[in-house]
Each structure stands twice: as structure tokens, then as C-alpha cells.
Short mmCIF file of C-alpha atoms in Angstrom, two decimals:
data_model
loop_
_atom_site.label_atom_id
_atom_site.label_comp_id
_atom_site.label_asym_id
_atom_site.label_seq_id
_atom_site.Cartn_x
_atom_site.Cartn_y
_atom_site.Cartn_z
CA MET A 1 -15.63 -76.91 109.66
CA ALA A 2 -14.60 -79.10 106.72
CA SER A 3 -11.51 -78.18 104.79
CA ARG A 4 -11.68 -77.55 101.08
CA PRO A 5 -9.86 -80.05 98.87
CA SER A 6 -6.80 -78.54 97.26
CA ASN A 7 -6.68 -78.07 93.51
CA PRO A 8 -4.28 -80.32 91.60
CA SER A 9 -1.15 -78.57 90.43
CA PRO A 10 -1.02 -77.41 86.79
CA SER A 11 1.89 -79.75 86.09
CA LEU A 12 -0.13 -82.77 87.25
CA LEU A 13 -3.04 -81.72 85.06
CA PHE A 14 -0.71 -81.32 82.08
CA LEU A 15 0.83 -84.74 82.71
CA PHE A 16 -2.60 -86.37 82.96
CA LEU A 17 -3.77 -84.66 79.77
CA PHE A 18 -0.59 -85.62 77.91
CA LEU A 19 -0.82 -89.26 79.00
CA PHE A 20 -4.51 -89.39 78.10
CA MET A 21 -3.91 -87.86 74.65
CA THR A 22 -0.94 -90.09 73.81
CA SER A 23 -2.55 -93.32 75.00
CA SER A 24 -5.84 -92.58 73.25
CA GLY A 25 -4.23 -91.54 69.97
CA ILE A 26 -5.53 -87.97 70.17
CA ALA A 27 -1.98 -86.63 69.97
CA ALA A 28 -0.93 -88.64 66.94
CA ARG A 29 2.70 -89.34 66.30
CA LYS A 30 4.26 -88.17 63.08
CA MET A 31 6.37 -90.57 60.98
CA THR A 32 9.58 -89.09 59.60
CA HIS A 33 12.10 -90.69 57.24
CA LEU A 34 15.72 -89.55 57.59
CA HIS A 35 18.51 -90.57 55.22
CA PHE A 36 22.23 -90.05 55.89
CA TYR A 37 25.62 -91.78 56.04
CA PHE A 38 27.78 -93.01 58.92
CA HIS A 39 31.53 -92.54 58.31
CA GLU A 40 33.76 -94.74 60.48
CA THR A 41 37.58 -94.75 60.54
CA VAL A 42 39.08 -97.83 62.21
CA ARG A 43 42.80 -97.27 61.51
CA GLY A 44 45.19 -94.35 61.52
CA PRO A 45 45.64 -91.19 63.52
CA GLY A 46 42.06 -90.03 62.95
CA ALA A 47 40.42 -93.28 64.09
CA THR A 48 36.81 -92.78 65.20
CA SER A 49 36.32 -96.36 66.38
CA ILE A 50 38.61 -98.28 68.71
CA VAL A 51 38.68 -101.67 70.41
CA VAL A 52 38.72 -101.05 74.17
CA ALA A 53 38.61 -104.71 75.26
CA SER A 54 39.62 -107.88 73.46
CA LEU A 55 40.10 -111.49 74.51
CA HIS A 56 42.17 -112.46 71.42
CA LYS A 57 41.05 -116.04 71.97
CA ASN A 58 41.51 -118.42 69.02
CA SER A 59 41.70 -115.46 66.57
CA SER A 60 38.03 -114.81 67.28
CA THR A 61 36.53 -111.36 67.79
CA PHE A 62 33.97 -112.81 70.22
CA GLY A 63 33.90 -110.64 73.33
CA ASP A 64 35.58 -107.59 71.77
CA ILE A 65 34.17 -104.23 72.83
CA HIS A 66 34.37 -101.30 70.40
CA VAL A 67 33.65 -97.66 71.25
CA PHE A 68 33.02 -95.13 68.49
CA ASP A 69 32.31 -91.49 67.75
CA ASN A 70 31.66 -91.47 63.99
CA ALA A 71 30.61 -88.69 61.64
CA LEU A 72 27.07 -88.55 60.26
CA ARG A 73 27.10 -86.92 56.83
CA GLU A 74 24.53 -86.04 54.18
CA SER A 75 26.12 -88.33 51.58
CA ALA A 76 28.71 -91.07 51.14
CA ASP A 77 31.23 -88.39 50.11
CA PRO A 78 33.57 -87.80 53.09
CA SER A 79 33.55 -84.06 52.33
CA SER A 80 29.73 -83.78 52.40
CA LYS A 81 28.00 -81.73 55.08
CA LEU A 82 28.44 -82.98 58.67
CA ILE A 83 25.02 -83.33 60.30
CA GLY A 84 25.96 -85.05 63.56
CA ARG A 85 27.74 -87.89 65.31
CA ALA A 86 27.02 -91.57 65.94
CA GLN A 87 28.34 -92.28 69.43
CA GLY A 88 28.16 -95.65 71.11
CA LEU A 89 29.53 -99.10 71.56
CA ALA A 90 29.44 -102.51 69.93
CA ALA A 91 30.07 -105.86 71.58
CA SER A 92 31.06 -108.79 69.35
CA SER A 93 28.45 -111.26 70.49
CA SER A 94 28.62 -114.27 68.18
CA LEU A 95 30.86 -117.32 68.29
CA THR A 96 30.24 -118.08 64.62
CA ASP A 97 30.16 -114.79 62.67
CA LEU A 98 31.04 -111.09 62.88
CA SER A 99 27.74 -109.91 64.37
CA ALA A 100 27.64 -107.46 67.24
CA LEU A 101 25.17 -105.99 69.69
CA THR A 102 25.13 -102.19 69.31
CA ALA A 103 23.95 -99.27 71.41
CA ILE A 104 24.12 -95.99 69.49
CA ASN A 105 23.15 -92.39 70.13
CA LEU A 106 22.65 -90.39 66.94
CA VAL A 107 23.49 -86.83 67.98
CA PHE A 108 22.30 -84.22 65.48
CA THR A 109 24.34 -81.00 65.28
CA ALA A 110 22.97 -79.21 62.20
CA GLY A 111 19.71 -77.95 60.75
CA LYS A 112 16.30 -78.25 62.35
CA LEU A 113 17.37 -81.41 64.23
CA ASN A 114 20.30 -79.64 65.95
CA GLY A 115 20.35 -80.61 69.63
CA SER A 116 18.13 -83.67 69.18
CA THR A 117 19.17 -87.31 69.58
CA LEU A 118 17.91 -90.77 68.73
CA SER A 119 18.86 -93.87 70.74
CA LEU A 120 19.27 -97.14 68.82
CA PHE A 121 19.70 -100.68 70.01
CA GLY A 122 20.14 -103.86 68.03
CA ARG A 123 22.21 -106.40 66.15
CA VAL A 124 24.61 -105.77 63.28
CA GLU A 125 25.67 -108.69 61.10
CA GLY A 126 29.14 -107.67 59.95
CA VAL A 127 29.21 -105.88 56.61
CA THR A 128 26.65 -108.03 54.82
CA GLY A 129 23.51 -106.11 55.92
CA PRO A 130 20.99 -104.80 55.66
CA ASP A 131 20.80 -104.45 59.41
CA ASP A 132 17.66 -103.56 61.33
CA ARG A 133 17.83 -101.79 64.71
CA SER A 134 15.16 -100.43 67.03
CA ILE A 135 14.78 -96.80 68.01
CA ILE A 136 14.19 -96.92 71.75
CA GLY A 137 14.00 -93.22 72.55
CA GLY A 138 15.43 -89.81 71.92
CA SER A 139 15.68 -86.25 73.12
CA GLY A 140 14.82 -82.78 71.86
CA LEU A 141 12.51 -83.07 68.87
CA PHE A 142 12.63 -86.86 69.23
CA ARG A 143 11.57 -87.15 72.87
CA LEU A 144 9.52 -90.37 73.29
CA ALA A 145 10.50 -91.48 69.76
CA ARG A 146 9.98 -95.02 68.52
CA GLY A 147 10.80 -96.63 65.21
CA TYR A 148 13.50 -98.51 63.37
CA VAL A 149 16.69 -98.01 61.39
CA LEU A 150 17.82 -99.94 58.34
CA SER A 151 21.50 -99.72 57.47
CA ARG A 152 23.81 -101.21 54.88
CA THR A 153 27.51 -100.87 54.20
CA VAL A 154 28.19 -99.00 50.95
CA ASN A 155 31.98 -98.91 51.22
CA ALA A 156 34.36 -101.07 53.26
CA SER A 157 38.13 -100.66 53.23
CA SER A 158 41.07 -101.50 55.46
CA THR A 159 40.74 -98.08 57.11
CA GLY A 160 37.00 -97.81 57.61
CA TYR A 161 33.40 -98.05 56.54
CA ILE A 162 30.69 -95.90 55.05
CA VAL A 163 27.22 -97.07 56.04
CA GLU A 164 23.93 -95.81 54.62
CA PHE A 165 21.19 -95.20 57.20
CA ASP A 166 17.44 -95.03 56.59
CA VAL A 167 15.70 -93.95 59.79
CA TYR A 168 11.94 -94.32 60.24
CA VAL A 169 10.94 -92.56 63.44
CA LYS A 170 7.57 -91.82 65.06
CA HIS A 171 7.56 -88.71 67.22
CA TYR A 172 5.33 -85.87 68.41
CA TYR A 173 6.92 -82.71 66.96
#
């Protein structure tokens, strides 16, 4: 007596259908533009960015590693609504200028994006900008996200920076 083949599990069917729909374009991604400001404090008791490793070789910043947990706000005004955090690290990676390699998680804590994240990776060229980074993933509403981020410094002082972010993200929600 021949045995009956077993039915595939519902989760395998869902995975196959999802992969088929996304690869064929049936489940089209939506493009969203987000606009907000990154507030970074580099000096003082409320510093949100610190140097955790430094070679201090020839007065160069080459090799310095910075870790940060900066506020994301609706506007350049430091008292504007907090919408999340920019958490990550930057490695000074140039012998000739102030550029750095950055890995950043944008963690949203307010509104419809609350609980979602975007992961960015790319090069920053000091404060001259504009800088262009890749979106390499996300979570929550931005699971499987792809896109890019343009940023430019709008205010630089001895205690910190305010950076304008324009995020262009493709996602499925």
C-alpha cells in the first residue's frame, strides 16, 4: 500500500507565496518620504555622542570610533517633538579628510512608525554634505525596506550638530 504524500505546512505555502509575489512585483513596494532632524551633542554632561577609541596619531582623527544615541526630532528646533533615536557608530576612515563610515539604526518611538526601525550604512563626509547613505533593512513597518537617505548639516557648533534627514524608503506596508 502506497503512502499518501503529506501536505505542505501553511507556513511554507505562505513563504512560497510571499517570495513569488515579491520577486514578481505582484506585491509592489510603496515609496515613502520621511523628513526629520538628527540632534547630536558632542560636549557637556548631556553628550549623545562619544569617542570610544582614538589613536591620537599626528593629530589625525583617522581610526577614531564614535558611538552615539542622538535624538530624532520633527524640526531643527531642539524643543520640537521627539520622534525617535539615531543609534549607531561611526569610524573615521580617511587619512585625508573628516569622512567616516557609519552604521545607524533609526529607532522610531512616536506616531504610526512607533516600534519600527530603519538600518542605514554609508559614508559621511564631515559637515560639508550632502551625504548619501543606503537603507539596508528595517523592522516593524519597514521590514525588508530598501532605499536611501540624504542628509546635510544645518547647524554646527562646538557642542554639537543638527542634521536634516530626507529618507526615501521602499517598503510593503
